[in-house]
PDB file of C-alpha atoms in Angstrom:
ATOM      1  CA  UNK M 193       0.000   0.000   0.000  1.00 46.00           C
ATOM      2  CA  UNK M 194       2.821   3.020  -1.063  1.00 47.00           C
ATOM      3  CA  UNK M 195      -0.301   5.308  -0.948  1.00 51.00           C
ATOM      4  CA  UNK M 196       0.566   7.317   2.343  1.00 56.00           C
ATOM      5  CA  UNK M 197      -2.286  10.293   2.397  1.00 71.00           C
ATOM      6  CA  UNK M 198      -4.912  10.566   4.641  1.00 56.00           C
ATOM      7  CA  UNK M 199      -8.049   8.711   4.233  1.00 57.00           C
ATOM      8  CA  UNK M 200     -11.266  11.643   3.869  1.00 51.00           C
ATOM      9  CA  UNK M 201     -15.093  11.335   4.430  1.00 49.00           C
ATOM     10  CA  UNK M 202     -15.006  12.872   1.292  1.00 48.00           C
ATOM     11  CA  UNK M 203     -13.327  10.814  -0.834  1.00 49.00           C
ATOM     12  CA  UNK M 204     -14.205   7.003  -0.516  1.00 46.00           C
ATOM     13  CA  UNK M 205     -11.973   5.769  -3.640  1.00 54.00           C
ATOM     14  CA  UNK M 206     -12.456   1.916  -4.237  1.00 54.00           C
ATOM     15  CA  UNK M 207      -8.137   1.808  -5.148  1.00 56.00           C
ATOM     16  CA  UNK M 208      -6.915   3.389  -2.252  1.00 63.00           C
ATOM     17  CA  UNK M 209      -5.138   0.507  -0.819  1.00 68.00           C
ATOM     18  CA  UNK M 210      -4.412  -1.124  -4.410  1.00 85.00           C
ATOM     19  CA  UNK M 211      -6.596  -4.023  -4.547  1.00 93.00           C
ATOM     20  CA  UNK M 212      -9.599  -5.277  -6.552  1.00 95.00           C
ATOM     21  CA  UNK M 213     -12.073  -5.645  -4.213  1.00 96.00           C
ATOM     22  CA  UNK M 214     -11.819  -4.265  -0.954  1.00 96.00           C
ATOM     23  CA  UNK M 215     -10.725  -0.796   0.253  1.00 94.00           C
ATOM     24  CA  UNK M 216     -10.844   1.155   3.872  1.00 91.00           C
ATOM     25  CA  UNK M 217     -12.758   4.104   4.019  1.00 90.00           C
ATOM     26  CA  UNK M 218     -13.542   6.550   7.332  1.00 86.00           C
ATOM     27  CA  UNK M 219     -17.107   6.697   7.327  1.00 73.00           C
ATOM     28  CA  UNK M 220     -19.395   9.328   8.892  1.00 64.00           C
ATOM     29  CA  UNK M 221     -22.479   7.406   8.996  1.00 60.00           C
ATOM     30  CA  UNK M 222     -19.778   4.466  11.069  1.00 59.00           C
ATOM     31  CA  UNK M 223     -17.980   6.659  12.758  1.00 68.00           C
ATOM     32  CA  UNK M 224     -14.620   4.889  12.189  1.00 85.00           C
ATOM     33  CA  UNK M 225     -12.701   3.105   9.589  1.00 92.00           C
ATOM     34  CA  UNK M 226     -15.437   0.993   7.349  1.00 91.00           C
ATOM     35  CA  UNK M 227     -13.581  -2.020   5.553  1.00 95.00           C
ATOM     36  CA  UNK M 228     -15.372  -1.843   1.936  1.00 95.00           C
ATOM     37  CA  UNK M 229     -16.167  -4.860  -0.209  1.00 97.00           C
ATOM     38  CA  UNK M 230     -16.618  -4.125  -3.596  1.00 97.00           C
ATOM     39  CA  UNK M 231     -18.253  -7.023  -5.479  1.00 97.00           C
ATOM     40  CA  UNK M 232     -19.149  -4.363  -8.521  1.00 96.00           C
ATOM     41  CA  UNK M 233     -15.444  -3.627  -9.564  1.00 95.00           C
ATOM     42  CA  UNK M 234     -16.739  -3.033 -13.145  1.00 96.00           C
ATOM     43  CA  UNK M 235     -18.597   0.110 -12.056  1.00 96.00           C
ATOM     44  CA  UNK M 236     -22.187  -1.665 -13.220  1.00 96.00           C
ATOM     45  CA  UNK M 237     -25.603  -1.256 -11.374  1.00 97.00           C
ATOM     46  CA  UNK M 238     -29.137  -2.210 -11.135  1.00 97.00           C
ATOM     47  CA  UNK M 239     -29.698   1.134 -10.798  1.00 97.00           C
ATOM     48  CA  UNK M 240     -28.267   4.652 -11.372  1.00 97.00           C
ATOM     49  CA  UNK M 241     -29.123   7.339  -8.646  1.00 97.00           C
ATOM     50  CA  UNK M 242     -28.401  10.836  -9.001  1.00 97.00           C
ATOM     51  CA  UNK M 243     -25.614  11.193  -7.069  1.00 96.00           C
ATOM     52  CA  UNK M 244     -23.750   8.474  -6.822  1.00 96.00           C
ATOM     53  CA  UNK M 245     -20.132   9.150  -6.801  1.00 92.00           C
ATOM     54  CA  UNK M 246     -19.058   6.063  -9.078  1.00 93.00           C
ATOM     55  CA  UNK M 247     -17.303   7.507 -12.150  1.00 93.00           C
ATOM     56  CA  UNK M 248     -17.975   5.719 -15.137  1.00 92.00           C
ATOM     57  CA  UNK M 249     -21.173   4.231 -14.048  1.00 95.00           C
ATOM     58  CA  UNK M 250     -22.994   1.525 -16.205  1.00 95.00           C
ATOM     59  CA  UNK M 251     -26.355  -0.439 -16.343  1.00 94.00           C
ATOM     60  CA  UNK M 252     -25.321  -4.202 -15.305  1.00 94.00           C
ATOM     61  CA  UNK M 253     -24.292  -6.683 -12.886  1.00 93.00           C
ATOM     62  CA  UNK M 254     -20.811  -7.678 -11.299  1.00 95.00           C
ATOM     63  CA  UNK M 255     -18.311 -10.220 -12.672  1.00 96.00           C
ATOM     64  CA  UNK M 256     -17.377 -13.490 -11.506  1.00 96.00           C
ATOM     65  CA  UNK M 257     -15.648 -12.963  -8.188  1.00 97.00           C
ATOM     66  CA  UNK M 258     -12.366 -14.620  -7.368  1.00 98.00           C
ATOM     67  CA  UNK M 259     -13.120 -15.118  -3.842  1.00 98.00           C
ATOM     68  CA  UNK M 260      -9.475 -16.198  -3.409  1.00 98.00           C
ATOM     69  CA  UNK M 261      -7.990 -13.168  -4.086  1.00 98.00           C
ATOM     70  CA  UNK M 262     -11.073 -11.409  -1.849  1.00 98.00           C
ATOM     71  CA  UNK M 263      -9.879 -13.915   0.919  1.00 98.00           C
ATOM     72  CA  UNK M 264      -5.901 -12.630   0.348  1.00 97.00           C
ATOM     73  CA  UNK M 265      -6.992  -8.760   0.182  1.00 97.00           C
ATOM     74  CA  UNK M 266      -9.103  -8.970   3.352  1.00 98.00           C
ATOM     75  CA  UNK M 267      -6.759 -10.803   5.459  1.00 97.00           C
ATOM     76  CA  UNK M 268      -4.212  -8.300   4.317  1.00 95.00           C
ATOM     77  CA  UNK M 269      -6.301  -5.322   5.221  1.00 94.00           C
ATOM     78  CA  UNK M 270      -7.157  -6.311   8.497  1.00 96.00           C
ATOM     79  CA  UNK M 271      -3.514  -7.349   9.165  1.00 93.00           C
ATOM     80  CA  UNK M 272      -2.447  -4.007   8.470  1.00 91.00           C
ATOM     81  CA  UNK M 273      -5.282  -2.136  10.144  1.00 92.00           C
ATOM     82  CA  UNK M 274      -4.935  -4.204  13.673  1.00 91.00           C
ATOM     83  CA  UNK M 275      -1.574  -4.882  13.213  1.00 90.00           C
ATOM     84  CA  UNK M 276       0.032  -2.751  11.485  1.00 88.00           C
ATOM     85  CA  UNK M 277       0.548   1.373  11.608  1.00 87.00           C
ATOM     86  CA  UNK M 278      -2.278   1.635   9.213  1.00 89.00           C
ATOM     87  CA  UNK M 279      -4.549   3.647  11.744  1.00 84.00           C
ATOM     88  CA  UNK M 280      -1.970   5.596  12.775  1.00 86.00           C
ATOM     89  CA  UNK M 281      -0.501   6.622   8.897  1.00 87.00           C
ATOM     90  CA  UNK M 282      -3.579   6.926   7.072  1.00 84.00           C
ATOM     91  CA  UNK M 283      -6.703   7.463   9.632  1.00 86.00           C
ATOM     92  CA  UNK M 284      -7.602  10.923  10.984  1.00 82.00           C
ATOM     93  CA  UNK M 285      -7.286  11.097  14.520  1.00 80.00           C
ATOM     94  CA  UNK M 286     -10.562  11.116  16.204  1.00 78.00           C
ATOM     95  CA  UNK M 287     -11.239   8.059  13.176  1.00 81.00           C
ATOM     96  CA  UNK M 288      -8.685   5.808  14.521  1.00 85.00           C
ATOM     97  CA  UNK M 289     -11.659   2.650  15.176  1.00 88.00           C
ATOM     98  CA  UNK M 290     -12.489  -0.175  13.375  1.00 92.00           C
ATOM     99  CA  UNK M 291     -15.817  -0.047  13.165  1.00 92.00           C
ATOM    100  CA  UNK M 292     -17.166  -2.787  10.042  1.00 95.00           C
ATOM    101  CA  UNK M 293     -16.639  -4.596   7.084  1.00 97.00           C
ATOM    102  CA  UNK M 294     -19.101  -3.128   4.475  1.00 96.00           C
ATOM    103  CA  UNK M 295     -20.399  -5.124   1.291  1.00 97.00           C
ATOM    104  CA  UNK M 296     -21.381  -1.712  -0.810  1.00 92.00           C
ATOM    105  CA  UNK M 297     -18.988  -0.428  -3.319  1.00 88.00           C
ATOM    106  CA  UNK M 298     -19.354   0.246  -6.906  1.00 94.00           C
ATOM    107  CA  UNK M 299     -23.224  -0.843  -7.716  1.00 96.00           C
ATOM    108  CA  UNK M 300     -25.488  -3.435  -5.791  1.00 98.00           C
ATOM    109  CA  UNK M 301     -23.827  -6.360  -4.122  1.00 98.00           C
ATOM    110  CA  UNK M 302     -26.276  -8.628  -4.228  1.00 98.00           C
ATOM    111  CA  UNK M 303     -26.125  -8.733  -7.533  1.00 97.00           C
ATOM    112  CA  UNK M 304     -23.432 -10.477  -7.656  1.00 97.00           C
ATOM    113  CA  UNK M 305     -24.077 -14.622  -7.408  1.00 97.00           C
ATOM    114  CA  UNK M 306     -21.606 -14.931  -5.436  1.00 97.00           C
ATOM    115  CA  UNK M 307     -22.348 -12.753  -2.718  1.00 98.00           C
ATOM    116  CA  UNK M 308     -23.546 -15.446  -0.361  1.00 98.00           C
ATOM    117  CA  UNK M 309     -20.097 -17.065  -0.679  1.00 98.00           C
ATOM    118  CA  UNK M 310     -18.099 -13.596  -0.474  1.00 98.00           C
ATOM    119  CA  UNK M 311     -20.250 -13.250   2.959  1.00 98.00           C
ATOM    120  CA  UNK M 312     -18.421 -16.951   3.821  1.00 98.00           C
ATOM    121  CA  UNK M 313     -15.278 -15.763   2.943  1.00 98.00           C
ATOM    122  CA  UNK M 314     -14.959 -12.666   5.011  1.00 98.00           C
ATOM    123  CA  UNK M 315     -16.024 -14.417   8.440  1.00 98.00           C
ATOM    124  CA  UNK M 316     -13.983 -17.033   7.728  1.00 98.00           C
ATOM    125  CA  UNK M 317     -11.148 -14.045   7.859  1.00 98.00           C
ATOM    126  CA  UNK M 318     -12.754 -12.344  10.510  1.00 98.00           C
ATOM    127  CA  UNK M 319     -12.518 -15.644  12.416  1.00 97.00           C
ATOM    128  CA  UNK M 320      -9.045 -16.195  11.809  1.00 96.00           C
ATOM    129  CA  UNK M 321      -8.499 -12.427  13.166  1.00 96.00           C
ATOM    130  CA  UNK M 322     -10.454 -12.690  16.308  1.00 96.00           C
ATOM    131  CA  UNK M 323     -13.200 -10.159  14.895  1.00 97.00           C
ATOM    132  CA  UNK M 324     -16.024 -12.091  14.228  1.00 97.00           C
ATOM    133  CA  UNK M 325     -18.460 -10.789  16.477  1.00 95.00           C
ATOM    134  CA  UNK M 326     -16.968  -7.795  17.744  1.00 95.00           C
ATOM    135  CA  UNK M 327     -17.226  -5.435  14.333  1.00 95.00           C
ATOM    136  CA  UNK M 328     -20.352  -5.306  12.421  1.00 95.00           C
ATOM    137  CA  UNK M 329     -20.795  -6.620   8.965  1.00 97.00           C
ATOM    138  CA  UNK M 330     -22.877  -4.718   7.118  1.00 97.00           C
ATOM    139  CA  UNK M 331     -24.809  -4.733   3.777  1.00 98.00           C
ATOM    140  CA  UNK M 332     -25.655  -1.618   1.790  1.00 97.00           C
ATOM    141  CA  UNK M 333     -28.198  -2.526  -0.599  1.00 98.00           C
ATOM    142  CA  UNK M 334     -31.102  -1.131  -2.627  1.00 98.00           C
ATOM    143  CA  UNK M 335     -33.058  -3.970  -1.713  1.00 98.00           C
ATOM    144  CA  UNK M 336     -34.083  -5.044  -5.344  1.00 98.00           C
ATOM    145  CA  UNK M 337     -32.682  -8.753  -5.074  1.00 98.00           C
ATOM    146  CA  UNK M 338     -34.738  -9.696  -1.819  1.00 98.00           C
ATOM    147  CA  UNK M 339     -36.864 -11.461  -3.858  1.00 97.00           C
ATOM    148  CA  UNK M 340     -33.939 -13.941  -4.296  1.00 97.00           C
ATOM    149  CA  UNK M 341     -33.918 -16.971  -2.396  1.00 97.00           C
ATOM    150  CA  UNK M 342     -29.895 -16.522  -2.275  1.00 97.00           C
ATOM    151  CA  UNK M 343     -30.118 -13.110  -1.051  1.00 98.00           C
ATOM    152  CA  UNK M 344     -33.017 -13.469   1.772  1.00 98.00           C
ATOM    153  CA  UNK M 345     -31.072 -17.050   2.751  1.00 97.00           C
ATOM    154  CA  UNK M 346     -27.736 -14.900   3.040  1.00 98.00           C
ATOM    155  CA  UNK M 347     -29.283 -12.761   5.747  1.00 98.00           C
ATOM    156  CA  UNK M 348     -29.732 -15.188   8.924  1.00 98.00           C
ATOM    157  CA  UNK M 349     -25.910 -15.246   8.370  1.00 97.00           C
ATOM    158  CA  UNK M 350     -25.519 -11.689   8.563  1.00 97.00           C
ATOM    159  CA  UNK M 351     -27.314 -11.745  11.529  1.00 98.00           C
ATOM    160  CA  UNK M 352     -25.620 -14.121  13.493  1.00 97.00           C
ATOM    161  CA  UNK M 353     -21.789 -12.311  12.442  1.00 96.00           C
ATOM    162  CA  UNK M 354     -23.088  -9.018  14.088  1.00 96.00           C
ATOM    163  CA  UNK M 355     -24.372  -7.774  10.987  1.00 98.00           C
ATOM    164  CA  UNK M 356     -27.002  -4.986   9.835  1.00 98.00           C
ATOM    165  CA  UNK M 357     -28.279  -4.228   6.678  1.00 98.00           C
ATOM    166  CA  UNK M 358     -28.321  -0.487   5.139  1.00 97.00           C
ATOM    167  CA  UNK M 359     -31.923  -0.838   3.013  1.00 98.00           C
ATOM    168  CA  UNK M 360     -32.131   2.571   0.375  1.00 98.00           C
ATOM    169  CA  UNK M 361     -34.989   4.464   0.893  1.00 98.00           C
ATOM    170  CA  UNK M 362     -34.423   7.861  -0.582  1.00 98.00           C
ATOM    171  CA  UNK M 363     -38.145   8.841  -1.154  1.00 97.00           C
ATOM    172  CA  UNK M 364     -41.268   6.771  -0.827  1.00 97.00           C
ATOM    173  CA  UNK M 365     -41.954   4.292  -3.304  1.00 97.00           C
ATOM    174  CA  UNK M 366     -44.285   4.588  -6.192  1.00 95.00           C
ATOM    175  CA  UNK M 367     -45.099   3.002  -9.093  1.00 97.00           C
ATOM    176  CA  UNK M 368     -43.536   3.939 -11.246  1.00 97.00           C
ATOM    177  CA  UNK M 369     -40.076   6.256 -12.462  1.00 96.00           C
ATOM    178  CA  UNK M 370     -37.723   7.097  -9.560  1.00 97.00           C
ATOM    179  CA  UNK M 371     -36.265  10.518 -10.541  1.00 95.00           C
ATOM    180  CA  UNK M 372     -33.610  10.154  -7.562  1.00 97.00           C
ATOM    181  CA  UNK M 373     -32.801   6.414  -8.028  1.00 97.00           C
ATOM    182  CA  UNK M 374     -33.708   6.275 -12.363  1.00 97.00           C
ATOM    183  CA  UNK M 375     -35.056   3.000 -12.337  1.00 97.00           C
ATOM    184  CA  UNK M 376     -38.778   1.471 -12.186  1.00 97.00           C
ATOM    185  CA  UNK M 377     -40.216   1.015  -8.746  1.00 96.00           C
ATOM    186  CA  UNK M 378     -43.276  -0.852  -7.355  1.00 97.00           C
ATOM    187  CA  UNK M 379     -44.278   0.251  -4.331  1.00 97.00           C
ATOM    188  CA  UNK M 380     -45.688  -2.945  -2.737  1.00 97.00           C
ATOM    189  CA  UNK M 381     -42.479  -4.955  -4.040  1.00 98.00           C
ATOM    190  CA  UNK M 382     -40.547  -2.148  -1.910  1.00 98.00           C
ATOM    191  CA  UNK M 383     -42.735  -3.051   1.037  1.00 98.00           C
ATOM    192  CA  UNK M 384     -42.407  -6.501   0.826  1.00 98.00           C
ATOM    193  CA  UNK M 385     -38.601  -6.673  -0.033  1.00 98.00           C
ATOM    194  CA  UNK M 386     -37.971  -4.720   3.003  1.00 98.00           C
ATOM    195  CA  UNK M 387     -40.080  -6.926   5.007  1.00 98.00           C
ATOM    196  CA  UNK M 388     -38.520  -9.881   4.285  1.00 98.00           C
ATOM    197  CA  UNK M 389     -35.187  -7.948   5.122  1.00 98.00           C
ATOM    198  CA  UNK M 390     -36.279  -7.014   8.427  1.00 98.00           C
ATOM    199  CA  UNK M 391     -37.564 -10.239   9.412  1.00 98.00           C
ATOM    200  CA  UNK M 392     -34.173 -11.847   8.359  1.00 98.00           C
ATOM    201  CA  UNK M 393     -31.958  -9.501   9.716  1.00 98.00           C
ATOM    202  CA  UNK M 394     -31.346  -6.319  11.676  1.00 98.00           C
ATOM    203  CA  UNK M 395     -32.530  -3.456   9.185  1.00 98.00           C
ATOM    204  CA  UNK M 396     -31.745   0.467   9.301  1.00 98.00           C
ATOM    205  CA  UNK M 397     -33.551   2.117   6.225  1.00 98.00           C
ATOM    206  CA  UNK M 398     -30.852   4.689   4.610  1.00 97.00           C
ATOM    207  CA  UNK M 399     -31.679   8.214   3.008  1.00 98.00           C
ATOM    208  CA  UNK M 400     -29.988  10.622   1.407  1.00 97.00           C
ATOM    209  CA  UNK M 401     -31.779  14.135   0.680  1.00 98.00           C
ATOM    210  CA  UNK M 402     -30.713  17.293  -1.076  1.00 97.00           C
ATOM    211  CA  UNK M 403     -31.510  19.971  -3.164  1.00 97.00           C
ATOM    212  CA  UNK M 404     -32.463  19.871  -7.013  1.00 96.00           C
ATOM    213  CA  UNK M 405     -32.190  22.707  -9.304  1.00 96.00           C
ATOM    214  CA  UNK M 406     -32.201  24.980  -6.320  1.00 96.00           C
ATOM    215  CA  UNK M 407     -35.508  23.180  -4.873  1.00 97.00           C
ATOM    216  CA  UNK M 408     -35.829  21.065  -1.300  1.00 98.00           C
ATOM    217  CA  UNK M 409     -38.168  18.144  -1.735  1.00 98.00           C
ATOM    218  CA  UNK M 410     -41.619  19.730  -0.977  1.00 97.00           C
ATOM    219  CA  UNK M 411     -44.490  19.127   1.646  1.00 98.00           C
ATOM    220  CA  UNK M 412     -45.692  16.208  -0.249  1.00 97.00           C
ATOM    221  CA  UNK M 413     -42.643  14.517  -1.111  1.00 97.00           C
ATOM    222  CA  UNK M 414     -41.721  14.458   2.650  1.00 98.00           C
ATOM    223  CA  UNK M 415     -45.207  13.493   3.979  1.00 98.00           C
ATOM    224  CA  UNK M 416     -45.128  10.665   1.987  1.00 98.00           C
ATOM    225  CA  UNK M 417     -42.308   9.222   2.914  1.00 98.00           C
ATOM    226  CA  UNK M 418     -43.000   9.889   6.448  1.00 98.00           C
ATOM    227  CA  UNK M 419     -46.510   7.638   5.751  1.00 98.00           C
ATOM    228  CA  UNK M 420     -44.550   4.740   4.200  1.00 98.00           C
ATOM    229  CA  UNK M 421     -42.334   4.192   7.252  1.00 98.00           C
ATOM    230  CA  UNK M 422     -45.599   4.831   9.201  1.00 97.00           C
ATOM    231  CA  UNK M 423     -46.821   2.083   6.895  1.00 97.00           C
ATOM    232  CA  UNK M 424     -44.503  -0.231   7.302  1.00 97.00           C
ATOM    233  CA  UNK M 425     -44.334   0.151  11.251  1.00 95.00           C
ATOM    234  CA  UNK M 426     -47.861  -0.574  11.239  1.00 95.00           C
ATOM    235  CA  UNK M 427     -47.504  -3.383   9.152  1.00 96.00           C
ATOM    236  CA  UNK M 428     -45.484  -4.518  11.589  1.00 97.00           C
ATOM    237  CA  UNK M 429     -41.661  -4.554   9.998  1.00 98.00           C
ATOM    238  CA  UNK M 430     -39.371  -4.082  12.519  1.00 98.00           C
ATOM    239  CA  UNK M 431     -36.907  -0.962  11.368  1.00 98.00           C
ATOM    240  CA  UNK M 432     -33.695  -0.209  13.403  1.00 98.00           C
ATOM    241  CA  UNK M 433     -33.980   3.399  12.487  1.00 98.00           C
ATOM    242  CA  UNK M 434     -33.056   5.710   9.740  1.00 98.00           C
ATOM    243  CA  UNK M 435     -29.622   6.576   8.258  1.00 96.00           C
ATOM    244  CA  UNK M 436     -30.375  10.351   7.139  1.00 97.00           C
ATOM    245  CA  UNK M 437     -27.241  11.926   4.977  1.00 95.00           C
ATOM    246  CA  UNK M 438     -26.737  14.631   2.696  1.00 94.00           C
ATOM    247  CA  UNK M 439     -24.300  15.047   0.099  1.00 92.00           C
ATOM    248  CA  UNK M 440     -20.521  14.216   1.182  1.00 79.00           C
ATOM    249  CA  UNK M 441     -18.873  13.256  -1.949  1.00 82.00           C
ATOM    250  CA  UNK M 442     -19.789  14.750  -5.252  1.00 90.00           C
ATOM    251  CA  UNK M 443     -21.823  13.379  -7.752  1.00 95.00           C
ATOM    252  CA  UNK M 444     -20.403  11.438 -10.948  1.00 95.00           C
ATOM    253  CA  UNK M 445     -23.833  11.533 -12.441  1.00 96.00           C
ATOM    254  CA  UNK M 446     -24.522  14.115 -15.659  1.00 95.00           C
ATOM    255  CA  UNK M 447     -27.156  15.588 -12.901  1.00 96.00           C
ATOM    256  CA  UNK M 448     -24.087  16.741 -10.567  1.00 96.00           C
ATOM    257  CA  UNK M 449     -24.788  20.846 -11.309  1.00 96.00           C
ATOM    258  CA  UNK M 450     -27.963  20.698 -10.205  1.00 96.00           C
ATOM    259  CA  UNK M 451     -27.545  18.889  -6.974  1.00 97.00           C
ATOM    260  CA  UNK M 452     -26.680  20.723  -4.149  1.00 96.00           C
ATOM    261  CA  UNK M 453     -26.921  19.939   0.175  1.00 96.00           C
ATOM    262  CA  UNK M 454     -29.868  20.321   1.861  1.00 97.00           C
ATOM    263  CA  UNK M 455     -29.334  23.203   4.831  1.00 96.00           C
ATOM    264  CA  UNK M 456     -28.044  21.538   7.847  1.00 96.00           C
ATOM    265  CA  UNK M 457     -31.458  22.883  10.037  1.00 97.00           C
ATOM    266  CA  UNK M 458     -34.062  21.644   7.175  1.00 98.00           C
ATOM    267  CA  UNK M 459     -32.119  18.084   7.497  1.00 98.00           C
ATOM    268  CA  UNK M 460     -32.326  18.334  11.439  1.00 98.00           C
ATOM    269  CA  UNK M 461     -36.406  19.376  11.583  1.00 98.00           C
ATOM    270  CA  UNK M 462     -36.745  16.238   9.085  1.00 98.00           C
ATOM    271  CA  UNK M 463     -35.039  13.907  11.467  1.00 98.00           C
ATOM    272  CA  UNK M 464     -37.161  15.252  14.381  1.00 98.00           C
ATOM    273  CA  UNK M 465     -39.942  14.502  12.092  1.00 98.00           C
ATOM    274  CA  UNK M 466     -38.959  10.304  11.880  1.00 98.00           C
ATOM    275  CA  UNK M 467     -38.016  10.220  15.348  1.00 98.00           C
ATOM    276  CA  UNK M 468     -41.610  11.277  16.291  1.00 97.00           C
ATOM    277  CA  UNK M 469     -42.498   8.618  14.406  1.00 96.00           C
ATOM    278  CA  UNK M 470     -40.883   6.211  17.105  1.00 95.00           C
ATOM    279  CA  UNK M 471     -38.004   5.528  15.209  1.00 97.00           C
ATOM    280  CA  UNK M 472     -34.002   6.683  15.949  1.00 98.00           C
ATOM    281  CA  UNK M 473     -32.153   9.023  13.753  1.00 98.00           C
ATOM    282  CA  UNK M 474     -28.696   9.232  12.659  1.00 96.00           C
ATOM    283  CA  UNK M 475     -28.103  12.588  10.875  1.00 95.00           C
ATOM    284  CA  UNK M 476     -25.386  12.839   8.872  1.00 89.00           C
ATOM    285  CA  UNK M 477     -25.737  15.960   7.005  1.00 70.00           C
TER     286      UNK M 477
END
């Protein structure tokens, strides 16, 4: 790893530490060092949301993975992270915590077939470094692939290696074209892929809001997706909380000039707004 410079919230670059599939990041929403794994090192997607920070970003699904080489990179990672003057080189102070190993990356993970044996593979390596258990594992998905038998089998798993899933909600679901996500949605298959999430495995729903050609989302937009959680709650899907962010990183998406944050005290009255709801908050903004 000859790359010396500090790690940034800002700037979560899969090649950081020079390998194909996993790279350390320091997280806001973790609060610590997050151990990526990237099982979309082609740059393809399911879907394409306005600002994602993947350059290059295509319509598609993963390669093969050489879960051999994952297996090598991880246990070299974590070597040099617990180990190792990693932490103390190329972590801000204040950042200096291991705090997960997250499957996100560049485009849906469980996309990939092979996810279910990539989650084998890294507690295997956890195991062998006296981890398992005491970091979180944790899955940031768009939820399109819980209707997989692979995917919702994968979860239980997650579960018992101290693991949460991440489920995208950016606005409520309806049927229909997602402006923010640009891909078809169906509302009920939402609601029942994150059910069958949150049944299988400790769920936080994860947001990000911001501005659009100078505009907040409006009344509406907000009151809906206040309803669906209330929705779902009543439905009785059990949600950890939300993950509410703005924008960090910039967008690699041709709509990056006309994104822009959302004012730090809007994004604070819409968290007080979910936690009424009953739920917890963590505001990144």
């Amino acid at each position: 790893m000859p790359n010396r410079t500090l790690l940034r919230v800002d700037d979560h670059a899969r090649d950081v530490a020079g390998y194909t599939y996993v790279y350390p990041v320091v997280s806001r929403r973790a609060g610590g060092v997050s151990v990526g794994i990237n099982l979309n090192p082609n740059n393809a997607c399911n879907w394409r949301c306005v600002y994602c920070q993947v350059p290059d970003l295509t319509r598609g699904g993963p390669p093969s993975i050489d879960l051999a080489q994952l297996e090598h990179e991880l246990d070299a990672m974590l070597h040099a992270l617990v180990h190792g003057d990693f932490m103390q080189t190329r972590v801000p102070e204040g950042a200096r915590r291991l705090n997960d190993i997250a499957f996100s990356g560049n485009g849906e993970p469980t996309m990939s077939p092979d996810f279910p044996d990539a989650l084998a593979t890294v507690e295997a390596v956890l195991r062998q470094h006296a981890l398992l258990g005491r970091i979180k594992v944790v899955l940031i998905t768009n939820g399109s692939q819980l209707y997989r038998e692979r995917v919702q089998a994968a979860l239980p798993a997650m579960r018992a290696m101290n693991g949460e899933v991440w489920f995208k909600l950016d606005r409520a679901p309806a049927d229909g074209f997602s402006v923010v996500n640009q891909v078809q949605l169906n509302r009920e298959a939402v609601a029942r892929h994150l059910a069958l999430c949150a049944a299988r495995c400790p769920t936080w729903l994860q947001t990000c809001m911001f501005m659009q050609d100078g505009q907040l989302p409006d009344e509406a937009t907000l009151q809906a997706y206040l309803d669906f959680i209330g929705e779902q709650r009543a439905r009785g899907v059990t949600l950890q909380g939300v993950l509410l962010y703005g924008l960090a990183r910039p967008s690699m998406q041709p709509e990056a000039p006309q994104l822009a944050s959302a004012p730090s005290e809007w994004m604070q009255a819409l968290a007080e707004r979910i936690t009424a709801l009953g739920l917890p908050v963590r505001l990144s903004a």
